CSV table of C-alpha atoms in Angstrom, one decimal:
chain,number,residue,atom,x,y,z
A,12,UNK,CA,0.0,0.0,0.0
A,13,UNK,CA,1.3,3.9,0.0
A,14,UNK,CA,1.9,5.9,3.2
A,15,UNK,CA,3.2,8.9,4.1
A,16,UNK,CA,4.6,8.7,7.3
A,17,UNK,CA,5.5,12.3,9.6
A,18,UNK,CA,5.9,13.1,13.3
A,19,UNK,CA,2.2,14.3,14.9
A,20,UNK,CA,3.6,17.3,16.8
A,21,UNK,CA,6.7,18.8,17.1
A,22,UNK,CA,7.8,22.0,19.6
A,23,UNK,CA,10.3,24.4,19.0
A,24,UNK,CA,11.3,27.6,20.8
A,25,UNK,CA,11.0,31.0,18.7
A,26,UNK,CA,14.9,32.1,16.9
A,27,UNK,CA,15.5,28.5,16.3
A,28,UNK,CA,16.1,25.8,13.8
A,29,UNK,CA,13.0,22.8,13.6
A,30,UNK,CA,13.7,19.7,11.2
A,31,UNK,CA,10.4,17.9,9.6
A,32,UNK,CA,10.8,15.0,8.6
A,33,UNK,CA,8.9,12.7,6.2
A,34,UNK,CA,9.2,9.1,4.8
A,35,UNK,CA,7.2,7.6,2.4
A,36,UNK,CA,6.1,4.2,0.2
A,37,UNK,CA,4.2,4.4,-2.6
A,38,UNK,CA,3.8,3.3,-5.8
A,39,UNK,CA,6.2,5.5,-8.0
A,40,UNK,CA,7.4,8.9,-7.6
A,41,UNK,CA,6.8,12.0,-9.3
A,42,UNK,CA,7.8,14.5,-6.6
A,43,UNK,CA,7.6,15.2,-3.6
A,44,UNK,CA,5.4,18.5,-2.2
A,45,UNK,CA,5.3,20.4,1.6
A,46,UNK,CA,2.5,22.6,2.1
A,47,UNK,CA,1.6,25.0,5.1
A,48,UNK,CA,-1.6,24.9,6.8
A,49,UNK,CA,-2.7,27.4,9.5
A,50,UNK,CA,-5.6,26.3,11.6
A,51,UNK,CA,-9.1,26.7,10.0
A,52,UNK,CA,-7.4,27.8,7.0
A,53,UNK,CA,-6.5,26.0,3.5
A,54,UNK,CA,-2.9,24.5,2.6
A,55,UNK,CA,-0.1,26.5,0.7
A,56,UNK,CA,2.4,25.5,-1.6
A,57,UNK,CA,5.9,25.9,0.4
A,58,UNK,CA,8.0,24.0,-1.9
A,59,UNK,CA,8.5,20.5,-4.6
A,60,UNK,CA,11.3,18.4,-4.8
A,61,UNK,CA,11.9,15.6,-7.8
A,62,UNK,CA,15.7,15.6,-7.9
A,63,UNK,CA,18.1,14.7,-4.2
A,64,UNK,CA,19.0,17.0,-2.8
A,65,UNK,CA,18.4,20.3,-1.0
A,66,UNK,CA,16.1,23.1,-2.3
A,67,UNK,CA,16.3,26.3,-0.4
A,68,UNK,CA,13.7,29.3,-0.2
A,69,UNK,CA,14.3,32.0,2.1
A,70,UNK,CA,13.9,30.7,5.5
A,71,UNK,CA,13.0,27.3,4.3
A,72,UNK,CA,14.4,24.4,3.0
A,73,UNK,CA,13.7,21.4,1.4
A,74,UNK,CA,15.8,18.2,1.1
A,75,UNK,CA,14.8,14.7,-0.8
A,76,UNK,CA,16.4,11.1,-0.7
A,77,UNK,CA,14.5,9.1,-3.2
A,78,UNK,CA,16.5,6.2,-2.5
A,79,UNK,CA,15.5,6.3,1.1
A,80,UNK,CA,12.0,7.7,0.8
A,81,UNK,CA,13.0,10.7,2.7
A,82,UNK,CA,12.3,14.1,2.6
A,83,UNK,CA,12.7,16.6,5.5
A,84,UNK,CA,11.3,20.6,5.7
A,85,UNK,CA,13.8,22.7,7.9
A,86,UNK,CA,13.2,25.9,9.3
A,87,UNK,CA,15.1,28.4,10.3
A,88,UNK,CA,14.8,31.5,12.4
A,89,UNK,CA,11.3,30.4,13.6
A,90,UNK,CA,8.9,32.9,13.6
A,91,UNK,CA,5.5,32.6,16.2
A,92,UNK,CA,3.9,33.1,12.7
A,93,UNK,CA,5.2,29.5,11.7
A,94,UNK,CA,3.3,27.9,14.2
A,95,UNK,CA,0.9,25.5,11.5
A,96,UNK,CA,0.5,22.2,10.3
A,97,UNK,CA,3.0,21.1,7.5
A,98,UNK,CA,1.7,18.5,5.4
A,99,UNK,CA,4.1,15.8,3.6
A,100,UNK,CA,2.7,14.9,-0.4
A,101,UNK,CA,3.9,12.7,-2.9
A,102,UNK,CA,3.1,12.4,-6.4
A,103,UNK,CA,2.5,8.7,-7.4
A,104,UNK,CA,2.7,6.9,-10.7
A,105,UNK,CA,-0.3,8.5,-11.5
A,106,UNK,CA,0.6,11.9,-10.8
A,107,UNK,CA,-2.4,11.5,-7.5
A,108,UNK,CA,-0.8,13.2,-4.3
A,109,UNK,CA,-0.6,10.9,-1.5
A,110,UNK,CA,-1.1,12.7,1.8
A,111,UNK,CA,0.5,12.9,5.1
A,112,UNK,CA,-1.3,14.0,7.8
A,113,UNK,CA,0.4,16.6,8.7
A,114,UNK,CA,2.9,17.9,11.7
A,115,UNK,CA,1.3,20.1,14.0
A,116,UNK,CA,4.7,22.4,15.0
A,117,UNK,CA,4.1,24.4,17.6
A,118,UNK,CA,6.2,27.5,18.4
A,119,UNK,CA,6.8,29.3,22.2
A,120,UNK,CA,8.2,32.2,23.1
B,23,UNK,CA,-8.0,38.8,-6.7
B,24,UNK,CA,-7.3,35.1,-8.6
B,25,UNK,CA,-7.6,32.5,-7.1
B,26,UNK,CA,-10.5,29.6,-6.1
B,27,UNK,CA,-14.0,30.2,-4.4
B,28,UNK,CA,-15.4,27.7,-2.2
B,29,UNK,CA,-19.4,27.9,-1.0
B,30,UNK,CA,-21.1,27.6,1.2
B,31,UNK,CA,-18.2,28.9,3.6
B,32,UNK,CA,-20.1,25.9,5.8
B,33,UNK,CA,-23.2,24.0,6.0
B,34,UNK,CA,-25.4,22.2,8.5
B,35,UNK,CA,-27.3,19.3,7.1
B,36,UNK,CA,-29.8,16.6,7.8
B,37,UNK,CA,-28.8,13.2,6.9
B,38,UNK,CA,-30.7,12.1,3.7
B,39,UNK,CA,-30.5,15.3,2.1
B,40,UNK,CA,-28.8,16.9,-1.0
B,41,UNK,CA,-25.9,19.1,-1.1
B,42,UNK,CA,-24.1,20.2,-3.7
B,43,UNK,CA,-20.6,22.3,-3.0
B,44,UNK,CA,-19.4,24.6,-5.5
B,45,UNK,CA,-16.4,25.6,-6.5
B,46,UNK,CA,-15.0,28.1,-8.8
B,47,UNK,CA,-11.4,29.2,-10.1
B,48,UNK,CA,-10.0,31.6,-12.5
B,49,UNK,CA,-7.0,31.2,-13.1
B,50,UNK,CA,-7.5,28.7,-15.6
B,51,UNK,CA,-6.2,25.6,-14.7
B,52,UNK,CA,-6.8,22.3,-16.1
B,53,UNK,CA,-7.0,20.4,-13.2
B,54,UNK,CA,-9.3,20.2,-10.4
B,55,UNK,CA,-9.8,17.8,-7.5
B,56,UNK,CA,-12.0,17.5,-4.0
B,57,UNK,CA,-10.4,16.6,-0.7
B,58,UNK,CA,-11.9,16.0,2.4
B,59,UNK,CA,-9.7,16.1,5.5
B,60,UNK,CA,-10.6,15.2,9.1
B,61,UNK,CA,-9.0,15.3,12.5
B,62,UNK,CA,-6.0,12.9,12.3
B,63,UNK,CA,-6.2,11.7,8.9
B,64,UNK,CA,-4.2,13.4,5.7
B,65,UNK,CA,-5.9,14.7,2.7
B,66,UNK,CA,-7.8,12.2,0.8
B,67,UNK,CA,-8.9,12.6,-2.8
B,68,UNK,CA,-12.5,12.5,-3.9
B,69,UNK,CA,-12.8,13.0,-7.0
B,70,UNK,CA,-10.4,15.1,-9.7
B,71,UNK,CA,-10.9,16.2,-13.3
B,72,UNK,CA,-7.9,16.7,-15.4
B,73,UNK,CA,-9.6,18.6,-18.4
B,74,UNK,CA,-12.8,19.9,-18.6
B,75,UNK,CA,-15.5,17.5,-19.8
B,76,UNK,CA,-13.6,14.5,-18.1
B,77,UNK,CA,-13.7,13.2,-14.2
B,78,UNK,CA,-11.8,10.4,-12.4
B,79,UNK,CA,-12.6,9.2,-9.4
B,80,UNK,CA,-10.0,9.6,-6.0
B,81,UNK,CA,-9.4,7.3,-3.0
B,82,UNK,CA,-12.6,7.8,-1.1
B,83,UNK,CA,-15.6,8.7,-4.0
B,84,UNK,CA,-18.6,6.5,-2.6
B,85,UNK,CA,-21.2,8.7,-1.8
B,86,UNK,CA,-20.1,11.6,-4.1
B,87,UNK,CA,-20.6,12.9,-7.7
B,88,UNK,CA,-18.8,15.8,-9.8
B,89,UNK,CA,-19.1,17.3,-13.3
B,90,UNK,CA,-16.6,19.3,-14.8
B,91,UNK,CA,-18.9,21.0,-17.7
B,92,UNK,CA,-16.2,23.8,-18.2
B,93,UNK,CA,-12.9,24.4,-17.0
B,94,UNK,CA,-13.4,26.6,-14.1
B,95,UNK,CA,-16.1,25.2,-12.1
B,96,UNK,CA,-16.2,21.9,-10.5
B,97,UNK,CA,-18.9,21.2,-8.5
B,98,UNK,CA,-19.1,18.4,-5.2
B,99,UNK,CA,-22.2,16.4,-4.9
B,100,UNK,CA,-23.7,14.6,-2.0
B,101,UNK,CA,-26.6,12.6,-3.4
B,102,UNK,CA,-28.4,11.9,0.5
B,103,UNK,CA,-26.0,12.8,3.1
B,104,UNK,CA,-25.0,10.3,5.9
B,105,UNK,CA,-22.9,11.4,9.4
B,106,UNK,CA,-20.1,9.9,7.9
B,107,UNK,CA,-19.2,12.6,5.7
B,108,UNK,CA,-18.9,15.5,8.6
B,109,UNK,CA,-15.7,16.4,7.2
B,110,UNK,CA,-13.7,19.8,5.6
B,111,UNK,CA,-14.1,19.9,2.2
B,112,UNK,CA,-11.3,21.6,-0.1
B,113,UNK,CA,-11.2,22.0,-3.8
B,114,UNK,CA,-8.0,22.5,-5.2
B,115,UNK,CA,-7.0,23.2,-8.9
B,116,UNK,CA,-3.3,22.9,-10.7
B,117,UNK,CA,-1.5,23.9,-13.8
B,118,UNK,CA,0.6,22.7,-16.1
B,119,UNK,CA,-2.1,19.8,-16.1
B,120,UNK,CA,-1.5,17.1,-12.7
B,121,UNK,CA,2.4,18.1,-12.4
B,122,UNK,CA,2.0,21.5,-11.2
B,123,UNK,CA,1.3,22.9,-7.6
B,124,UNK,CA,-2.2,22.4,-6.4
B,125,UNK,CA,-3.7,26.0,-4.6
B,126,UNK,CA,-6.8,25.7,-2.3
B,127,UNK,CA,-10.0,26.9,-1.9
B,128,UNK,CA,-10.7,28.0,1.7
B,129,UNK,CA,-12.9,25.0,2.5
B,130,UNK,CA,-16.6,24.1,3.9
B,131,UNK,CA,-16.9,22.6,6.8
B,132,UNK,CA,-19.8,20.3,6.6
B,133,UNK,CA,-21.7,18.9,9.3
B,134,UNK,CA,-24.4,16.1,8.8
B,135,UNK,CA,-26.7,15.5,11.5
């Protein structure tokens, strides 16, 4: 079967570094996705990896191991503003996202 | 502002009815899909369309019909509601057909009593 697998909740104290991480199985690759989601509101895009490596944007970064089935979302300088739900996807064989569901990170002072 | 329109914004319903939620984009994307997402469970995929005029079904479509009669509406229909789909409802849509980012409506929450 496919799975997405991600830690439920992670804390992290404002002004420092937090590491997502996300594994996954499922039946063929086409990329992998993170999205943002703030309570009671929709996902955003944050960023898409399909090559290894590490994909940085601004305060975020991205890095993907296809031949480990790992991805992790890092972010630095944490903001109280970050505080949200980041959700893991993966584009299967049929270009269908697979869903994690989701790490609730919750920032403190 | 571009972007997608979900409505209603949310909706209180009596098992056994009819419901149909709309949703609109323009930004005129080719693909379109329904999630529902509840409490502890990731997004799961309804139904999608990749081109107007065709629909596909997702990982969780009993219960649930779409049409895709143009490009920028895709409308979500419960034929008779049961309890089981109290859930959030997103519509999403993506370019660059299913390879592109998918943006998000801002979801109804549904309740079925």
């Amino acid at each position: 079967g496919q799975n997405i697998d991600q830690p439920t909740e992670m804390t992290a104290t404002e002004g420092a570094i937090v590491q997502i991480n996300c594994t996954y199985q499922t039946s063929g690759f086409n990329g992998l996705f993170w999205y943002q989601q703030h309570a009671g509101e929709a996902p955003t895009f944050l960023s898409y990896n399909v090559l290894d490596g590490l994909e940085e944007k601004g305060r975020f970064s991205s890095f993907l191991s296809r031949s480990k089935g790992y991805s992790y979302l890092l972010l630095k300088e944490l903001q109280m503003k970050d505080s949200a739900s980041y959700l893991c996807a993966v584009a299967d064989s049929n270009y269908q996202l697979i869903w994690g569901a989701g790490t609730k990170l919750i920032i403190k002072p | 502002i571009a972007g997608i329109t979900q409505a209603p914004t949310s909706q209180i319903l009596a098992a056994g009815r009819r419901m149909t939620l709309r949703c609109t984009q323009d930004m005129r994307h080719n693909a379109m899909y329904w999630y529902r997402q509840d409490l502890g469970l990731g997004l799961r995929l309804i139904h999608y369309s990749n081109t107007a005029g065709t629909t596909g079904k997702g990982e969780v479509p009993d219960g649930y019909s779409v049409s895709r009669a143009n490009t920028d509406d895709f409308p979500l229909t419960l034929a008779s509601a049961v309890p089981s789909q109290t859930s959030v409802y997103f519509c999403a849509s993506s370019d660059s057909g299913e390879r592109g980012p998918q943006h998000f409506g801002d979801g109804t929450r549904l309740s079925i009593l």
